[in-house]
Coordinates of C-alpha atoms and ligand atoms in Angstrom, one line a residue:
M9 CA 48.2 66.4 10.9
I10 CA 48.6 63.0 9.4
H11 CA 52.0 62.2 7.9
K12 CA 52.0 60.8 4.3
D13 CA 54.2 57.9 5.4
H14 CA 51.5 56.7 7.8
P15 CA 50.4 53.2 6.6
R16 CA 46.8 54.2 7.1
Y17 CA 47.2 57.7 5.5
E18 CA 44.4 57.5 2.9
S19 CA 42.0 55.9 5.3
L20 CA 42.7 58.5 8.0
K21 CA 42.3 61.3 5.5
L22 CA 38.8 60.0 4.6
R23 CA 37.9 59.8 8.3
E24 CA 38.9 63.5 8.6
K25 CA 36.6 64.3 5.6
I26 CA 33.8 62.4 7.2
V27 CA 34.1 64.0 10.6
D28 CA 34.4 67.5 8.9
A29 CA 31.2 66.7 6.9
Y30 CA 29.4 65.7 10.0
N31 CA 30.4 69.0 11.7
R32 CA 29.2 71.0 8.6
G33 CA 25.8 69.3 8.8
I34 CA 26.2 67.3 5.5
L35 CA 26.4 63.8 7.1
A36 CA 23.8 62.1 9.3
E37 CA 25.1 60.7 12.6
S38 CA 24.7 57.2 11.2
G39 CA 26.6 58.3 8.2
M40 CA 29.7 58.0 10.3
I41 CA 28.7 54.5 11.4
A42 CA 28.0 53.5 7.8
H43 CA 31.5 54.8 6.9
G44 CA 33.1 52.7 9.6
R45 CA 31.3 49.6 8.2
G46 CA 32.5 50.5 4.7
E47 CA 36.1 51.0 6.0
A48 CA 36.1 47.5 7.5
F49 CA 35.1 46.0 4.1
D50 CA 37.6 48.2 2.3
Y51 CA 40.4 46.8 4.6
L52 CA 39.3 43.3 3.7
I53 CA 39.3 43.9 -0.1
G54 CA 42.8 45.5 0.2
E55 CA 41.8 49.2 -0.3
K56 CA 42.2 48.8 -4.1
S57 CA 39.8 48.5 -7.0
T58 CA 39.6 44.7 -7.7
S59 CA 39.2 43.3 -11.2
N60 CA 35.5 42.5 -10.5
A61 CA 34.9 46.0 -9.3
K62 CA 36.4 47.2 -12.6
K63 CA 34.2 44.8 -14.5
A64 CA 31.1 46.2 -12.7
V65 CA 32.3 49.7 -13.5
Q66 CA 32.4 48.8 -17.2
A67 CA 28.8 47.5 -17.1
A68 CA 27.6 50.5 -15.1
A69 CA 29.3 52.9 -17.6
A70 CA 27.7 51.1 -20.5
A71 CA 24.2 51.2 -18.9
L72 CA 24.5 54.9 -18.0
I73 CA 25.6 55.8 -21.6
L74 CA 22.6 53.8 -23.0
A75 CA 20.1 55.3 -20.5
K76 CA 17.5 57.7 -21.9
N77 CA 17.0 59.3 -18.5
P78 CA 19.9 58.6 -16.1
V79 CA 19.8 60.0 -12.6
I80 CA 22.6 60.1 -9.9
S81 CA 21.2 60.0 -6.4
V82 CA 23.3 61.8 -3.8
N83 CA 23.1 61.2 0.0
G84 CA 25.2 62.7 2.8
N85 CA 28.2 60.3 2.5
T86 CA 28.4 60.8 -1.3
A87 CA 28.3 64.6 -0.9
A88 CA 31.0 64.4 1.8
L89 CA 33.4 62.3 -0.2
V90 CA 33.0 62.9 -3.9
P91 CA 31.0 66.1 -4.7
N92 CA 33.2 67.3 -7.5
E93 CA 33.4 63.9 -9.1
I94 CA 29.6 63.5 -9.0
V95 CA 29.2 66.8 -10.9
I96 CA 31.9 65.7 -13.5
L97 CA 30.1 62.4 -14.0
S98 CA 26.7 64.0 -14.4
D99 CA 28.0 66.5 -16.9
D100 CA 29.7 63.8 -18.9
L101 CA 26.5 61.7 -19.0
N102 CA 24.1 64.5 -19.1
A103 CA 22.5 62.9 -16.1
K104 CA 20.4 64.6 -13.5
I105 CA 21.6 64.8 -9.9
E106 CA 19.0 64.2 -7.2
I107 CA 19.4 64.6 -3.4
N108 CA 17.8 61.6 -1.6
L109 CA 18.3 61.3 2.1
F110 CA 17.5 58.4 4.4
H111 CA 17.6 60.8 7.4
R112 CA 16.0 63.7 5.6
T113 CA 15.8 67.1 7.2
M114 CA 15.3 70.4 5.4
R115 CA 18.6 71.7 6.8
R116 CA 20.6 68.7 5.5
V117 CA 19.0 69.0 2.1
S118 CA 19.9 72.6 1.7
T119 CA 23.4 72.1 3.1
I120 CA 24.0 69.3 0.5
E121 CA 22.5 71.4 -2.2
K122 CA 25.0 74.1 -1.4
V123 CA 27.9 71.6 -1.5
L124 CA 26.8 70.4 -4.9
N125 CA 26.3 74.0 -6.2
D126 CA 29.7 74.9 -5.0
A127 CA 31.1 71.9 -6.9
G128 CA 29.4 73.3 -10.1
A129 CA 26.1 71.4 -10.3
K130 CA 23.6 73.3 -12.4
N131 CA 20.2 71.7 -11.8
I132 CA 19.8 69.8 -8.6
L133 CA 16.6 67.8 -8.0
G134 CA 15.2 66.4 -4.7
T135 CA 15.3 69.8 -2.9
D136 CA 12.3 71.0 -0.9
H137 CA 11.0 73.5 -3.5
E138 CA 9.8 71.1 -6.2
A139 CA 7.1 68.5 -6.9
K140 CA 7.6 65.1 -5.3
T141 CA 6.2 61.7 -6.0
L142 CA 6.2 59.0 -3.3
I143 CA 7.9 55.7 -4.1
P144 CA 5.4 52.9 -3.4
G145 CA 6.4 50.5 -0.6
L146 CA 8.4 53.1 1.4
E147 CA 7.3 55.2 4.3
G148 CA 8.4 58.5 5.7
P149 CA 10.7 61.1 4.2
R150 CA 12.8 58.5 2.4
A151 CA 9.8 57.7 0.2
S152 CA 10.0 61.0 -1.6
S153 CA 11.5 61.2 -5.1
S154 CA 11.6 64.0 -7.6
R155 CA 8.9 63.8 -10.3
E156 CA 11.5 64.9 -12.9
G157 CA 14.3 62.7 -11.5
V158 CA 14.4 59.2 -9.9
Y159 CA 10.6 58.7 -10.4
I160 CA 10.8 58.8 -14.2
A161 CA 14.4 57.6 -14.6
D162 CA 15.2 54.4 -16.4
V163 CA 18.7 54.0 -14.9
V164 CA 19.6 55.2 -11.4
L165 CA 23.0 55.3 -9.8
V166 CA 22.4 55.1 -6.0
P167 CA 25.7 54.8 -4.0
L168 CA 25.5 53.6 -0.4
E169 CA 21.8 53.0 -0.6
D170 CA 19.6 51.3 2.0
G171 CA 18.1 47.9 1.2
D172 CA 14.4 49.0 1.3
R173 CA 14.8 51.8 -1.2
A174 CA 16.9 49.6 -3.5
E175 CA 14.2 47.0 -3.5
A176 CA 11.5 49.6 -4.1
L177 CA 13.3 51.1 -7.0
V178 CA 13.9 47.7 -8.7
K179 CA 10.2 47.0 -8.3
L180 CA 9.6 50.2 -10.3
D181 CA 11.7 48.6 -13.1
K182 CA 14.7 50.9 -12.8
L183 CA 18.1 49.5 -13.8
L184 CA 19.7 50.1 -10.4
I185 CA 23.5 50.7 -10.1
T186 CA 25.0 50.9 -6.6
I187 CA 28.4 51.3 -5.1
D188 CA 28.7 49.4 -1.8
L189 CA 31.8 48.0 -0.2
N190 CA 29.7 45.3 1.5
P191 CA 29.0 42.5 -1.1
L192 CA 26.6 40.9 1.4
S193 CA 24.3 43.9 1.8
R194 CA 20.7 43.6 0.7
T195 CA 21.3 46.6 -1.6
A196 CA 24.3 44.9 -3.2
K197 CA 22.3 41.8 -3.8
T198 CA 19.2 43.7 -5.1
A199 CA 20.9 46.0 -7.5
T200 CA 21.3 45.2 -11.2
I201 CA 24.9 46.3 -11.1
T202 CA 26.9 46.5 -7.8
I203 CA 30.3 48.0 -7.8
V204 CA 32.0 46.6 -4.7
D205 CA 34.5 49.4 -4.1
N206 CA 35.0 52.5 -2.1
I207 CA 33.1 55.4 -3.7
V208 CA 36.3 57.5 -3.7
R209 CA 37.8 55.1 -6.2
A210 CA 34.6 53.9 -7.9
I211 CA 33.3 57.3 -9.1
P212 CA 36.7 58.3 -10.7
N213 CA 36.9 54.8 -12.3
L214 CA 33.3 55.3 -13.6
I215 CA 34.3 58.7 -15.1
E216 CA 37.2 57.1 -16.9
A217 CA 35.1 54.2 -18.2
V218 CA 32.4 56.6 -19.5
H219 CA 35.1 58.4 -21.5
E220 CA 36.5 55.1 -22.8
L221 CA 33.1 53.7 -23.9
N222 CA 31.5 56.9 -25.1
N223 CA 32.1 56.3 -28.8
V224 CA 31.6 52.5 -28.7
E225 CA 28.6 51.1 -30.7
Y226 CA 25.4 50.7 -28.9
S227 CA 25.2 47.0 -29.7
T228 CA 28.6 46.5 -27.9
L229 CA 27.3 48.5 -24.9
H230 CA 24.2 46.4 -24.7
Q231 CA 26.4 43.3 -24.9
I232 CA 28.5 44.5 -22.0
V233 CA 25.4 45.1 -19.9
N234 CA 23.7 41.8 -20.8
D235 CA 26.9 39.8 -20.1
F236 CA 27.2 41.2 -16.6
N237 CA 25.9 38.9 -13.9
N238 CA 25.6 40.7 -10.5
Q239 CA 25.4 37.6 -8.3
E240 CA 28.4 36.1 -10.0
N241 CA 30.3 39.3 -9.6
L242 CA 29.4 39.5 -5.8
N243 CA 30.4 35.9 -5.4
E244 CA 33.7 36.7 -7.0
S245 CA 34.2 39.6 -4.6
L246 CA 33.7 37.3 -1.6
K247 CA 36.0 34.7 -3.1
K248 CA 38.7 37.4 -3.5
I249 CA 38.4 38.5 0.1
S250 CA 38.6 34.9 1.3
E251 CA 41.6 34.0 -0.9
K252 CA 43.4 37.2 0.0
H253 CA 43.2 36.4 3.7
T254 CA 44.1 32.7 3.4
G255 CA 47.1 33.8 1.4
R256 CA 46.3 31.9 -1.7
V257 CA 46.5 34.8 -4.2
K258 CA 48.4 38.1 -4.4
P259 CA 46.2 41.3 -4.0
Ligands
PTJ304 O1 22.7 60.7 4.1 P1 21.6 59.8 4.4 O2 20.6 60.4 5.4 O3 20.9 59.4 3.2 O4 22.2 58.5 5.1 C1 23.1 57.7 4.4 C2 23.5 56.4 5.1 C3 24.7 55.8 4.4 C4 23.8 56.7 6.5 C5 22.3 55.5 5.0 O5 21.9 55.3 3.6 C6 22.5 54.1 5.6 O6 22.2 53.9 6.8 O7 23.1 53.2 4.9 P2 23.5 51.7 5.3 O8 22.3 50.9 5.3 O9 24.4 51.8 6.6 O10 24.4 51.3 4.1 C7 25.6 51.9 3.7 C8 26.4 50.9 3.0 O11 27.5 51.6 2.4 C9 27.1 49.8 3.9 O12 26.9 48.6 3.3 C10 28.6 50.2 3.9 O13 29.4 49.1 3.9 C11 28.7 51.0 2.6 N1 29.7 52.0 2.6 C12 30.1 52.8 3.6 N2 31.1 53.7 3.2 C13 31.3 53.4 1.9 C14 30.5 52.3 1.5 N3 30.5 51.9 0.2 C15 31.3 52.4 -0.7 N4 32.2 53.5 -0.3 C16 32.2 54.0 0.9 N5 33.0 55.0 1.2

């Protein structure tokens, strides 16, 4: 039992969710390590959505609304932390959901499929009973992608993605949106739009931004996407971390 007054309440609750997801077979072992790395960066950014994370969310929402064929890629950590929110976002955008695992096993795919089904997802791609296409440049099970999903998508949201896959998807001309607390990761640098924030805040923010921008003119949405500079935004994230811990700015 964690008391609500505990200064690390939110963070400890997330740890509990992560351990529970591991015990249920949703999370890979290294998913716990990945979470720990994310937690360290979250501590550095102040465990709040920064203004540059919000700016990236606006650009991501605009790109997803403009997409002809948007796909949301789900791994173990995403299914563990935000299954319901992923389904809401996919419904709002009419985007497909595809399971893509770095540490792929049939058992984990079907466990995650059940989690998403229980959250209300209707048509889940990336399972083991459908046609797959291999992504060039990748080896092993992580190379597989659904022929109706990521493979033909124009815009892909891939939270907590590994660097090789991110690079391979960008080479296939996808507009790649990621959520990664580490602004220095290869994925963060490779993506077209990186939201440097915890997925538990970023996805609800994205849902809100999609609602806000849904009736905005396409020309304005294009402008928002074109005005977004990922490298500048990542530099801003790093600057914020540094300033926060040298005491120059308020959080
Ligand atoms: O479920 P699988 O088999 O697909 O495996 C998923 C993991 C995450 C284990 C796999 O993709 C992996 O090893 O990823 P990496 O290379 O460790 O990258 C994960 C990134 O996500 C790191 O940069 C972390 O800082 C970041 N991260 C971790 N937790 C969060 C996060 N970013 C946002 N929100 C989080 N909660």
